[in-house]
CSV table of C-alpha atoms in Angstrom, one decimal:
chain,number,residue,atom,x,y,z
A,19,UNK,CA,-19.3,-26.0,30.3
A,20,UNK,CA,-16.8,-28.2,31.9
A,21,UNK,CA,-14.2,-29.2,29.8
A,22,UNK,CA,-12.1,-32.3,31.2
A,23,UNK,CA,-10.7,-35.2,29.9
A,24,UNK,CA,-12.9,-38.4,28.4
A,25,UNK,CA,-12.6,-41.6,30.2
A,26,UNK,CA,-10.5,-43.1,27.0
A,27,UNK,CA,-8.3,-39.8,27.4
A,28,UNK,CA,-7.9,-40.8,31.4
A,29,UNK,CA,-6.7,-44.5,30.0
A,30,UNK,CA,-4.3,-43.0,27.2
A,31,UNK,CA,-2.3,-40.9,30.4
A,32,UNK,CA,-2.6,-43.7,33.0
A,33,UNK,CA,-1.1,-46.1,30.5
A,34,UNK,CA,1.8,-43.4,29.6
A,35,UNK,CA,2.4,-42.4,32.7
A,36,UNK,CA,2.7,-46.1,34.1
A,37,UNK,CA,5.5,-46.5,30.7
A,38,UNK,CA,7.4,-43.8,31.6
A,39,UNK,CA,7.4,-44.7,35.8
A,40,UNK,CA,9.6,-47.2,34.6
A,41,UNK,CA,11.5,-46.5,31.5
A,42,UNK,CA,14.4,-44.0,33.4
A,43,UNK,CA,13.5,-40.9,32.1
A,44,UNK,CA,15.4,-38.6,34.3
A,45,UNK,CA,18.7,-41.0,33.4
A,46,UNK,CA,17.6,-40.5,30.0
A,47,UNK,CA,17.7,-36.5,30.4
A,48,UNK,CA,20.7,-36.4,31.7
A,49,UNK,CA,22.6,-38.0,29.3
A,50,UNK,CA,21.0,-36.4,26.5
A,51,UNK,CA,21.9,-32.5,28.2
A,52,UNK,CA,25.6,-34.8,28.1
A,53,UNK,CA,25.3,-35.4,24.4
A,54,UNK,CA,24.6,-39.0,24.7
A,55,UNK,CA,21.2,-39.5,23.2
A,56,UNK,CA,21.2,-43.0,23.0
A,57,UNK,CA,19.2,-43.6,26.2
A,58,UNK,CA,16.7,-41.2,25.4
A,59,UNK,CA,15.8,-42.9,21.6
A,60,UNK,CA,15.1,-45.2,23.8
A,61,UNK,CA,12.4,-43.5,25.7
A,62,UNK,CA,11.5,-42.5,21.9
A,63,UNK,CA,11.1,-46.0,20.8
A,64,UNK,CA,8.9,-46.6,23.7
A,65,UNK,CA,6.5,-43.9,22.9
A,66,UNK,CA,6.3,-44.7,19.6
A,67,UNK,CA,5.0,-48.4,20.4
A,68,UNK,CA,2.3,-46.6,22.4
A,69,UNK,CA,1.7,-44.5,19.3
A,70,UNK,CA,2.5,-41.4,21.2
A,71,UNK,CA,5.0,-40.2,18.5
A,72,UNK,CA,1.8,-40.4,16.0
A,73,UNK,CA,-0.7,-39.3,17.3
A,74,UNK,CA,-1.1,-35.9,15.2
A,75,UNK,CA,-0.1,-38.0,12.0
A,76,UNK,CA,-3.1,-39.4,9.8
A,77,UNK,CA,-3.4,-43.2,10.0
A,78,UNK,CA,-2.8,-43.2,6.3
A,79,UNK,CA,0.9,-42.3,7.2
A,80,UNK,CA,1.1,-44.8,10.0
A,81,UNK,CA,0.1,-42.6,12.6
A,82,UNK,CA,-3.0,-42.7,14.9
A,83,UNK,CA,-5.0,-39.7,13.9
A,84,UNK,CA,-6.0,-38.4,17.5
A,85,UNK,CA,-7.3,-35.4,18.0
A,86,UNK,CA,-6.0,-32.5,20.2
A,87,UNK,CA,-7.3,-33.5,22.8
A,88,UNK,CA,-5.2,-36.6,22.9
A,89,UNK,CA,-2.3,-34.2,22.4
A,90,UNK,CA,-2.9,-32.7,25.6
A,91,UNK,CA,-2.8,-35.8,27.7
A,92,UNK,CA,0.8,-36.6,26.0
A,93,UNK,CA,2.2,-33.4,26.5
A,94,UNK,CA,1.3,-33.3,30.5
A,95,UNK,CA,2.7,-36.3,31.1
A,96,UNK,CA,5.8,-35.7,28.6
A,97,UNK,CA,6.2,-32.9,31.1
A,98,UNK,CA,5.6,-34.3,34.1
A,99,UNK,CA,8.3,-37.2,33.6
A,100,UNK,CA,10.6,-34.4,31.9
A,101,UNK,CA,11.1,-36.6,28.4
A,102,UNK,CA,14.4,-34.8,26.9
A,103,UNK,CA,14.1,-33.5,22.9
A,104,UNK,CA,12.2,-32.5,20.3
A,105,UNK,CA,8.8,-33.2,21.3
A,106,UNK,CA,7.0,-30.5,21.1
A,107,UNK,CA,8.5,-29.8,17.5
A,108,UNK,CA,8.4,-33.8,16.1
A,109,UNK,CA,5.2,-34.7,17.6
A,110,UNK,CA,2.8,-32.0,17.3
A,111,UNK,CA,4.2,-29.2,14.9
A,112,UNK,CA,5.7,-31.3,12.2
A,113,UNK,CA,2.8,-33.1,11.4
A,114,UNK,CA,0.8,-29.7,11.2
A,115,UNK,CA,2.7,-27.9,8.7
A,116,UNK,CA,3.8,-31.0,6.8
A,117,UNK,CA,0.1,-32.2,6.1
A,118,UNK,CA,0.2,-35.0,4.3
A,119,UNK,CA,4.6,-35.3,3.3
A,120,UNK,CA,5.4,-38.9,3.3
A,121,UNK,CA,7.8,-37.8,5.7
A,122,UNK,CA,5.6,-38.2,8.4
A,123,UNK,CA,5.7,-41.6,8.4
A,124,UNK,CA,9.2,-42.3,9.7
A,125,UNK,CA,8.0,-39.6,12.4
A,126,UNK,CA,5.1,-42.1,13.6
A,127,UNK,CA,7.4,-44.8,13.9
A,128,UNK,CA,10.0,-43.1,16.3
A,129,UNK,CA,12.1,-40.8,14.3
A,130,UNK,CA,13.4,-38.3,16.0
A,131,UNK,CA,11.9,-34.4,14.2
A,132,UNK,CA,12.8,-31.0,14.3
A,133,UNK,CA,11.4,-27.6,13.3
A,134,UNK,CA,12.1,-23.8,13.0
A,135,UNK,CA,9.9,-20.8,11.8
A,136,UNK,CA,11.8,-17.8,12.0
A,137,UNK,CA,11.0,-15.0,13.5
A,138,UNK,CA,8.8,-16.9,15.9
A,139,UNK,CA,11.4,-20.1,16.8
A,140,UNK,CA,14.5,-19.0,15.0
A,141,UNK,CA,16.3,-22.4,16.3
A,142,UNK,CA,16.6,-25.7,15.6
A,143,UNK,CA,16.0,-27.7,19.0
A,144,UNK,CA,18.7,-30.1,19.0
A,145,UNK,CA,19.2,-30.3,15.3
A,146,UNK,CA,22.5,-32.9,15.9
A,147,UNK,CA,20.7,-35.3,17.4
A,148,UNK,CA,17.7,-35.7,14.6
A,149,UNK,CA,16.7,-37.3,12.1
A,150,UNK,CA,14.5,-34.5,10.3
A,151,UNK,CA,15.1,-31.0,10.5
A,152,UNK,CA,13.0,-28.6,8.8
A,153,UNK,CA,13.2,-24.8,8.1
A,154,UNK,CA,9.3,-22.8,7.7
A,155,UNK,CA,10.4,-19.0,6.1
A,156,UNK,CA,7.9,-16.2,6.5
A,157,UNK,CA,5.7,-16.8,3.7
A,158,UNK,CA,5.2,-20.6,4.9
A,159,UNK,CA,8.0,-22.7,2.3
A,160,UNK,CA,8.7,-25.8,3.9
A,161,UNK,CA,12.9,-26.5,3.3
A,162,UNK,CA,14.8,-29.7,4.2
A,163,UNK,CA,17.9,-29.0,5.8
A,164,UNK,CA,21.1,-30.9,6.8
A,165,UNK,CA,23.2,-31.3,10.1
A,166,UNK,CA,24.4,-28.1,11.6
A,167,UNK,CA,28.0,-26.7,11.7
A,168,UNK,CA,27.1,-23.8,13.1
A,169,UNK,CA,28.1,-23.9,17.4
A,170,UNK,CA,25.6,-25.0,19.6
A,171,UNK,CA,23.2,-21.9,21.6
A,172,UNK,CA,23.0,-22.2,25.2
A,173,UNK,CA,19.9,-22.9,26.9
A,174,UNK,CA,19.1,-22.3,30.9
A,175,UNK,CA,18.0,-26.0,30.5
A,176,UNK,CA,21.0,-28.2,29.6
A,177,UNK,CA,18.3,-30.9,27.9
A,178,UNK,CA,17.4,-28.8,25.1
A,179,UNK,CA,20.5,-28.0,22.4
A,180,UNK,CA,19.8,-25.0,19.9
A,181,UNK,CA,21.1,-24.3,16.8
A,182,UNK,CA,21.3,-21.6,14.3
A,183,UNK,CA,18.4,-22.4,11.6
A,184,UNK,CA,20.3,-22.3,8.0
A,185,UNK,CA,18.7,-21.0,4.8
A,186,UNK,CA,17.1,-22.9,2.5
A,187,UNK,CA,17.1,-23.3,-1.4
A,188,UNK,CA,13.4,-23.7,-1.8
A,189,UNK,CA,10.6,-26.7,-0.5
A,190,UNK,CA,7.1,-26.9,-0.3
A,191,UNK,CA,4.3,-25.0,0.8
A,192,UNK,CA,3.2,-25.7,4.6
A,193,UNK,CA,0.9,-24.6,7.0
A,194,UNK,CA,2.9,-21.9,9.2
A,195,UNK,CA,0.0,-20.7,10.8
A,196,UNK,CA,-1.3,-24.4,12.4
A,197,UNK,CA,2.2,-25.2,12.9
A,198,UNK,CA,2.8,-22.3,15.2
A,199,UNK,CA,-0.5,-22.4,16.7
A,200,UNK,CA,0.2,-26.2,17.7
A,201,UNK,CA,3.6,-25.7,19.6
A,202,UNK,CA,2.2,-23.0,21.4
A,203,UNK,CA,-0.6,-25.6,22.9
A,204,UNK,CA,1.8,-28.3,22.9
A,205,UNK,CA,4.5,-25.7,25.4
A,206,UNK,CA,1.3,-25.3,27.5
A,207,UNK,CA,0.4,-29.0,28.0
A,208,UNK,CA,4.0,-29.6,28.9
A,209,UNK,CA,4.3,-26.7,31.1
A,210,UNK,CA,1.4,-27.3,32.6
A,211,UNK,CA,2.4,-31.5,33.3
A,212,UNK,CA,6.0,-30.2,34.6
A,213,UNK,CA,4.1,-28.0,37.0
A,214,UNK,CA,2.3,-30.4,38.5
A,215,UNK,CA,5.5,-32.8,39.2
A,216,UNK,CA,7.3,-30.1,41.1
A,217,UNK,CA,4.1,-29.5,43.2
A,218,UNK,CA,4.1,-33.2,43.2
A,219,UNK,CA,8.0,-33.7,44.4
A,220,UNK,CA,7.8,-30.4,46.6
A,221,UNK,CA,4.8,-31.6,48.7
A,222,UNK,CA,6.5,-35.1,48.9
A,223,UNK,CA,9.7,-33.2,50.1
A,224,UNK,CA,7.6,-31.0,52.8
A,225,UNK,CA,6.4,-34.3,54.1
A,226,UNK,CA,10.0,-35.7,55.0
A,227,UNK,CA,12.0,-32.6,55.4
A,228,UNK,CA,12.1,-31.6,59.6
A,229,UNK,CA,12.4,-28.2,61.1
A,230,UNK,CA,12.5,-28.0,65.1
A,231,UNK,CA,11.0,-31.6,65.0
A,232,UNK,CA,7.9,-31.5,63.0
A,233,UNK,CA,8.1,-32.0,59.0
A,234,UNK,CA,8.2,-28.3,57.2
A,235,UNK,CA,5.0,-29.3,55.8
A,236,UNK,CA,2.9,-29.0,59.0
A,237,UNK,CA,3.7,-25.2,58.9
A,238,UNK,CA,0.9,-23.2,57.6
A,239,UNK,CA,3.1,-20.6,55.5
A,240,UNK,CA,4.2,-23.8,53.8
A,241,UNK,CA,0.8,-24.9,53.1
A,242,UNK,CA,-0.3,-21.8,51.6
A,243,UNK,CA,2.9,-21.5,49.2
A,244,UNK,CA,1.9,-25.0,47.9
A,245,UNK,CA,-2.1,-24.4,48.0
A,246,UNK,CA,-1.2,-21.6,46.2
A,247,UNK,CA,0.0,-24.0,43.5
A,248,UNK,CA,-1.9,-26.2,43.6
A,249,UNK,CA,-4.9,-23.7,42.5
A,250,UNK,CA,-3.0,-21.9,39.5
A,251,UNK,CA,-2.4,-25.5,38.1
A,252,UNK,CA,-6.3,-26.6,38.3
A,253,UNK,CA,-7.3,-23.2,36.7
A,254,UNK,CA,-4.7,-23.9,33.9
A,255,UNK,CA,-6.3,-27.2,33.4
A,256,UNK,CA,-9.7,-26.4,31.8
A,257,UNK,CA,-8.0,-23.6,30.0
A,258,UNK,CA,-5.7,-26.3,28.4
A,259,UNK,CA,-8.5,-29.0,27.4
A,260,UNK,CA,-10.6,-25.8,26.4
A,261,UNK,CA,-7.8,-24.9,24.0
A,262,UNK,CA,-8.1,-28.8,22.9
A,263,UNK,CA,-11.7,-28.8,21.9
A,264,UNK,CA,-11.0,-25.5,19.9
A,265,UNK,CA,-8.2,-26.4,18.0
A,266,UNK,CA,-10.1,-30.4,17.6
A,267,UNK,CA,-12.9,-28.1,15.9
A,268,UNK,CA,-15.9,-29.5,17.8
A,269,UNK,CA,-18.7,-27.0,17.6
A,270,UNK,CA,-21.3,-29.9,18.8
A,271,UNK,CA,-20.0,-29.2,22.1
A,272,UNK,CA,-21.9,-25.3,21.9
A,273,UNK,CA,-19.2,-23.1,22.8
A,274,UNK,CA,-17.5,-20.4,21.3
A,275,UNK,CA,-14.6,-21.9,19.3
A,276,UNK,CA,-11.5,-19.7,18.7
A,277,UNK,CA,-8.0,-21.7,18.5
A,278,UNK,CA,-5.8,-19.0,18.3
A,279,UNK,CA,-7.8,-17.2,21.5
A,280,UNK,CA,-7.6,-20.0,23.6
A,281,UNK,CA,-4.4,-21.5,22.9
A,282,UNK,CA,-3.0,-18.2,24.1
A,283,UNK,CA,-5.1,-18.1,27.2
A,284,UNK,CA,-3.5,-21.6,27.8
A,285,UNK,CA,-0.5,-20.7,27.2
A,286,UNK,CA,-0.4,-18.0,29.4
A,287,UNK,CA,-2.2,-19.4,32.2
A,288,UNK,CA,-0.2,-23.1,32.1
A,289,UNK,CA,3.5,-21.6,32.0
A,290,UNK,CA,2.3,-18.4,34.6
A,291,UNK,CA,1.3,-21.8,36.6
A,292,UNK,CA,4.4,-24.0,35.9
A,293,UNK,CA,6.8,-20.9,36.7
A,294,UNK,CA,5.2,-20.1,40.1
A,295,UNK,CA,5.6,-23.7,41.1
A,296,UNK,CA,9.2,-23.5,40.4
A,297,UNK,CA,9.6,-20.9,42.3
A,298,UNK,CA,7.8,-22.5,45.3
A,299,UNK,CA,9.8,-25.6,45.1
A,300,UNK,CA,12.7,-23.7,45.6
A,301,UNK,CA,11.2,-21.5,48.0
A,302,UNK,CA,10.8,-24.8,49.9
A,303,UNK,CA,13.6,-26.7,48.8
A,304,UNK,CA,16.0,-24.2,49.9
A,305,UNK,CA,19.6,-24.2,48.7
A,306,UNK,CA,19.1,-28.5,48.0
A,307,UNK,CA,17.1,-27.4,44.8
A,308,UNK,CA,19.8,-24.7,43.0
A,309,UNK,CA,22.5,-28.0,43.3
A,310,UNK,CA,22.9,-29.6,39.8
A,311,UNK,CA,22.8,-33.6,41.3
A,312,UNK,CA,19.4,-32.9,42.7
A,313,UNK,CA,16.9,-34.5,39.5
A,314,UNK,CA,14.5,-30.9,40.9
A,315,UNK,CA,16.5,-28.9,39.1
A,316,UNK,CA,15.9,-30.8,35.7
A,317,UNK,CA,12.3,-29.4,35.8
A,318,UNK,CA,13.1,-25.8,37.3
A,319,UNK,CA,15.0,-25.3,34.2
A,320,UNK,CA,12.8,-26.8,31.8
A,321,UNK,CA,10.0,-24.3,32.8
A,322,UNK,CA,12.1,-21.5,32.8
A,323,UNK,CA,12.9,-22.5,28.9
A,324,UNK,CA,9.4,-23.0,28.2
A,325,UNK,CA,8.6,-19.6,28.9
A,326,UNK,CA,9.9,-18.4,25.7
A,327,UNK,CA,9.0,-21.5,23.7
A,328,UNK,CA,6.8,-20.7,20.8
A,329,UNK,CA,6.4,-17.5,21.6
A,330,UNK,CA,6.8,-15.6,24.7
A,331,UNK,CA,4.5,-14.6,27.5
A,332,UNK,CA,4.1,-11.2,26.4
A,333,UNK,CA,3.0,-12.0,22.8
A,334,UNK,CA,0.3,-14.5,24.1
A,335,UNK,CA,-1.4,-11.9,26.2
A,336,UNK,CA,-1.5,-9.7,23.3
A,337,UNK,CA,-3.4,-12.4,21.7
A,338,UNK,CA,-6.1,-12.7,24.5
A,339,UNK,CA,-6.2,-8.9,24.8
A,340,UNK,CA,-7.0,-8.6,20.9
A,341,UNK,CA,-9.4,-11.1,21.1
A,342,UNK,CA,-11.1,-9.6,23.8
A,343,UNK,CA,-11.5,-6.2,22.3
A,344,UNK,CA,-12.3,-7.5,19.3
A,345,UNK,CA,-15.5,-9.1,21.5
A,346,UNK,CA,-16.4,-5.9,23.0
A,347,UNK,CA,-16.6,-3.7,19.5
């Protein structure tokens, strides 16, 4: 079966791509990894007026009630334009182990969420800077917290501020499982996107860059580094909108519908993807891309982050490896 995007998904990412072109996202990012956020609530405010910021929240709760599927298309081009916070946390976690908390509806309208389940995401992704943060235990309570005092973790991308997840005195119960499950396809959409801009950038750069008066691109070790690429991220793709129509529950389609199996196999197929193209673009970049003023580096790092975001490589494979045995028994 081939699993792409519907025509109305294609409109959704053309029209979101075309708002973030122009609303200075990679200004935005680096004022938030400064610890200005203001410019990138804007961005937020943006992409709540295109209902981005509700689209896993019931329309009941002022959101748009989209499907997975929808998600997908956000998250690629959230990481292709490398939007800075939360996102992955406030726009499609939240609203899946929340349910139906009243709550949600600030989220749909911009506020800015965030989201821990220890041992899985022991952190709170920049917890100063939101307006919700929320603590999942083990057994699935759902706590409210307050703003951190505890010092700020580092992160290999400067974007993303993590803090030390507090305790909490009781909540409500939530839905660990779907929550978890949903940032793990959510890190895999945006991997995937952020992929695709430094193949995007890279090629652009090949184009323009000279060596012994022809453009580095016209060499054919060059070409196979970014052909390379370019075919990891196309595999990745129908592994992602597979994952989509799994976790969107649409059995009409007659495939063999297992969320948690083919989230993992997106995961691990879109960041394996996204990290080799980070490595290519420096391969090709040369010592331009390790400089911090050059905007590449903003998605090098962001990749290398996501690798461990919502559960790591290694733990994803032993997903798909249960599942297959499971299969063959």
């Amino acid at each position: 079966m081939r699993f792409a995007p519907s025509q109305e998904n294609q409109a959704f990412g053309q029209s979101l791509d075309d708002l973030l072109s122009r609303a200075g996202v990679v200004a935005a990012a680096r004022a938030w990894a400064a610890g200005d956020s203001a410019p990138g609530r804007t961005v937020w405010a943006a992409l709540a007026d295109l209902g981005v910021t509700g689209l896993a929240i019931a329309e009941e709760q002022g959101g748009v009630g989209a499907d997975a599927t929808d998600l997908a298309v956000a998250f690629q081009a959230l990481g292709y334009h490398g939007v800075p916070g939360p996102v992955v946390e406030s726009i499609a976690v939240l609203p899946a182990v929340l349910g139906d908390d009243a709550r949600l509806e600030a989220l749909a309208g911009g506020a800015v969420g965030t989201v821990a389940l220890a041992p899985r995401t022991p952190f709170l992704l920049d917890a100063d800077i939101a307006d919700l943060r929320v603590v999942v235990t083990p057994d699935g309570t759902v706590g409210e917290v307050g703003a951190p005092s505890t010092p700020v973790r580092t992160s290999v991308d400067r974007t993303r501020r993590l803090f030390d997840a507090p305790p909490t005195a009781g909540g409500v119960p939530g839905d660990r499982a779907r929550g978890e499950l949903l940032g793990a396809f959510a890190v895999a959409a945006q991997a995937l996107g952020a992929g695709r801009r430094l193949l995007d950038d890279t090629v652009e750069y090949a184009k323009a860059r000279a060596q012994y008066g022809r453009a580095i691109g016209e060499y054919q070790a060059i070409k196979h580094l970014l052909a390379d690429v370019a075919t990891r991220l196309e595999l990745a793709a129908p592994l992602v909108q597979g994952a989509a129509v799994a976790l969107s529950g649409d059995a009409s389609r007659g495939v063999d519908l297992d969320p948690v199996r083919d989230v993992a196999a997106a995961r691990v197929a879109a960041a394996d993807a996204a990290y080799l193209a980070a490595r290519t673009a420096l391969q090709v970049h040369g010592a331009i891309g390790y400089t911090a003023e050059y905007d590449l580096g903003l998605w090098i790092t962001k990749v290398r982050a996501l690798q461990s975001a919502w559960g790591t490589q290694a733990e994803h494979r032993a997903t798909v490896l249960e599942s297959v045995r499971k299969a063959a028994r």
